mmCIF file of C-alpha atoms in Angstrom:
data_model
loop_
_atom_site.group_PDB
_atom_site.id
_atom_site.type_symbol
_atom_site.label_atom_id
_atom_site.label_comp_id
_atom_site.label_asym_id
_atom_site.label_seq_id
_atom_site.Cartn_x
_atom_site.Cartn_y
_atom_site.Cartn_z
ATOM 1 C CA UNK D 9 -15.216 -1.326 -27.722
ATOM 2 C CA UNK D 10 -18.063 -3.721 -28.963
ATOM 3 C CA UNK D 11 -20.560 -2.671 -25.655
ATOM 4 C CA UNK D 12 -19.374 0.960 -26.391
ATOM 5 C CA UNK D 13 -21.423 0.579 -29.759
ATOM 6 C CA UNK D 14 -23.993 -1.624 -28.430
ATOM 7 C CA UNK D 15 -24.890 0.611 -25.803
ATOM 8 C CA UNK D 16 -25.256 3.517 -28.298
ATOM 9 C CA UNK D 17 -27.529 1.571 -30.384
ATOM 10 C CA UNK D 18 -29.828 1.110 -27.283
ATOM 11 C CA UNK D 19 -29.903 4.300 -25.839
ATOM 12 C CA UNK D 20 -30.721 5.812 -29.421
ATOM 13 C CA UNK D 21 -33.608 3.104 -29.406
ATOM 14 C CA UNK D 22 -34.800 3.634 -26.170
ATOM 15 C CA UNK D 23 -34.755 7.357 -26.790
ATOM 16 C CA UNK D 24 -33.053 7.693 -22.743
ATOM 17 C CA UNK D 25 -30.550 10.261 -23.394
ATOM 18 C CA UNK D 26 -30.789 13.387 -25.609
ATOM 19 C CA UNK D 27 -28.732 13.271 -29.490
ATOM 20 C CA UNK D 28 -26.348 15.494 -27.717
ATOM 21 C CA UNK D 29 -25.336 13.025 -25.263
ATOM 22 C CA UNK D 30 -25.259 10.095 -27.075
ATOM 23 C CA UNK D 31 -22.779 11.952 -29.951
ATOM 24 C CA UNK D 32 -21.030 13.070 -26.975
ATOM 25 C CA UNK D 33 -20.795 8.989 -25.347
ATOM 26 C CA UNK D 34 -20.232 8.239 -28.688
ATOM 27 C CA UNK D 35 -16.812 10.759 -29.087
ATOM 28 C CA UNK D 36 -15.901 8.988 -25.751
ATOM 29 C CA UNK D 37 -15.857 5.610 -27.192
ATOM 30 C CA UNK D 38 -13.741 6.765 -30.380
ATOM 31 C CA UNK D 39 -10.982 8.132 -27.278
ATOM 32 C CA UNK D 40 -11.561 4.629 -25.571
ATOM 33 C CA UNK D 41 -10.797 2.735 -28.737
ATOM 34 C CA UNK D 42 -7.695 5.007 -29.449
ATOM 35 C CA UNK D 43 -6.119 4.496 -26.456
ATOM 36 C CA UNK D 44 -7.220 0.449 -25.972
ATOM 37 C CA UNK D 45 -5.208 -0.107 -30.026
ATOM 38 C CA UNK D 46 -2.446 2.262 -28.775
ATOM 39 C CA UNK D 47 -1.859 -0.264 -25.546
ATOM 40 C CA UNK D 48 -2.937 -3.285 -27.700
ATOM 41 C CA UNK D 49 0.200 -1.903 -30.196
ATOM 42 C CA UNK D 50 2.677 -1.382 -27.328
ATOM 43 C CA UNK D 51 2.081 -4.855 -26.003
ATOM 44 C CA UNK D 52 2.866 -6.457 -29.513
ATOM 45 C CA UNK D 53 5.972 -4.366 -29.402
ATOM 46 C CA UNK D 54 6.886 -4.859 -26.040
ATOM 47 C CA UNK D 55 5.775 -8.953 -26.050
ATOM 48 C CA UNK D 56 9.646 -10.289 -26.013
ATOM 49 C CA UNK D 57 10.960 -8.466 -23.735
ATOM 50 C CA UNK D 58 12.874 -9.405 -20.624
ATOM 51 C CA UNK D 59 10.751 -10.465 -17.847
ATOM 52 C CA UNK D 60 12.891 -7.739 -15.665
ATOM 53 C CA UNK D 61 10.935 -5.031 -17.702
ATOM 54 C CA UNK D 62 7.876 -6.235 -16.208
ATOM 55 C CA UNK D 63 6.190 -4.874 -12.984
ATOM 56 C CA UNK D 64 6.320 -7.957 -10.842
ATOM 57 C CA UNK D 65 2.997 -7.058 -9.802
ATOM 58 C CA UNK D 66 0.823 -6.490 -12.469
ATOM 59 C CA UNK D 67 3.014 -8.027 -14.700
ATOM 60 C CA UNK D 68 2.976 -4.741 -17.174
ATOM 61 C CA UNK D 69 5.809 -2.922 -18.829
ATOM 62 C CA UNK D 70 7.444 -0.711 -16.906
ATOM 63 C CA UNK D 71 7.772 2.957 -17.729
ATOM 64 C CA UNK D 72 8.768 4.296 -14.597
ATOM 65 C CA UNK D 73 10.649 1.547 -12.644
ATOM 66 C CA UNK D 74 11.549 2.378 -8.798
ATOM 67 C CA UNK D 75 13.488 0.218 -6.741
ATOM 68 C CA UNK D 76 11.450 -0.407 -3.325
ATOM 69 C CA UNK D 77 13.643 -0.498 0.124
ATOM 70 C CA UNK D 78 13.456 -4.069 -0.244
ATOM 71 C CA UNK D 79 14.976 -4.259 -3.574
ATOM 72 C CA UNK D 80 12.193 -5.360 -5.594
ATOM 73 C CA UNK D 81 11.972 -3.520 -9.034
ATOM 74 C CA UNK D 82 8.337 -2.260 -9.534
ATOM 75 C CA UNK D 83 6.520 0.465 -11.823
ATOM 76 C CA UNK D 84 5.831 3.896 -10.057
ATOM 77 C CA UNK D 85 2.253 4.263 -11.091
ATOM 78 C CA UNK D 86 1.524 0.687 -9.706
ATOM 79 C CA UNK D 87 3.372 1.917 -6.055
ATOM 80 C CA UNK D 88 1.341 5.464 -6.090
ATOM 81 C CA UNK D 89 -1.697 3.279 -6.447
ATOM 82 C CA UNK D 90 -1.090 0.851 -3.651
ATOM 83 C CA UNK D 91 0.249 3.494 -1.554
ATOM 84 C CA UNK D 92 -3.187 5.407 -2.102
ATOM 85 C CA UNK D 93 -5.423 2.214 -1.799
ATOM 86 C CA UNK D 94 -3.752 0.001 1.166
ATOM 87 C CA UNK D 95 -1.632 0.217 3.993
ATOM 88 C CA UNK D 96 0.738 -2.566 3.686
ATOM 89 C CA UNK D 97 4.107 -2.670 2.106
ATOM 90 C CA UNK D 98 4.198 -4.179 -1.485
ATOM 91 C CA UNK D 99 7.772 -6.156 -1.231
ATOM 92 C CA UNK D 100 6.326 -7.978 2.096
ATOM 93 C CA UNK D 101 2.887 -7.630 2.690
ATOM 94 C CA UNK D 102 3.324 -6.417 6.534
ATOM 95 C CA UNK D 103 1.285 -3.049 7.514
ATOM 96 C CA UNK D 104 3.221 -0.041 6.944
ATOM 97 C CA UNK D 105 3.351 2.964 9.363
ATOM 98 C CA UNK D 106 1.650 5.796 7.756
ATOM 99 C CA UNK D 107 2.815 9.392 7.813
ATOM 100 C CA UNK D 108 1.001 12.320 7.872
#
């Protein structure tokens, strides 16, 4: 959030982008903020709880857990994203065929 305002400050000083697009950066840095407290509050909430409520991989809670062929527990969105990004299998690390 801090570079968000220090990068406002400079491109209102260096006069690089128009008032409309700086207000418009600067709206986008209020959503940023929002949404970093709103994870920064679920975190504190969430900071007890059982380690089997945490993706094993990014070690986030889990909203959407999915148990994986090999019976490892993970979050969906982290699978979709792997899936989308790499061809290997998250529970073993060997390639895995792709379909089409």
């Amino acid at each position: 959030p801090e570079l968000f305002t220090l990068a406002i400050t400079r491109l209102t000083n260096a006069a690089i982008k128009s008032s409309y697009e700086i207000a418009a950066f600067a709206e986008f840095a209020k959503k940023v903020k929002k949404k970093y407290d709103e994870k920064q509050a679920m975190d504190l909430d969430f900071e007890d709880a059982p380690d089997e409520f945490r993706d094993p991989l990014m070690s986030t809670m889990m909203r959407q857990p999915v148990r994986l062929p090999s019976g490892v527990i993970m979050d969906k969105p982290i699978i979709e994203r792997h899936l989308l990004n790499s061809s290997t299998d998250l529970s073993t690390g060997s390639i895995s065929p792709r379909t089409c």
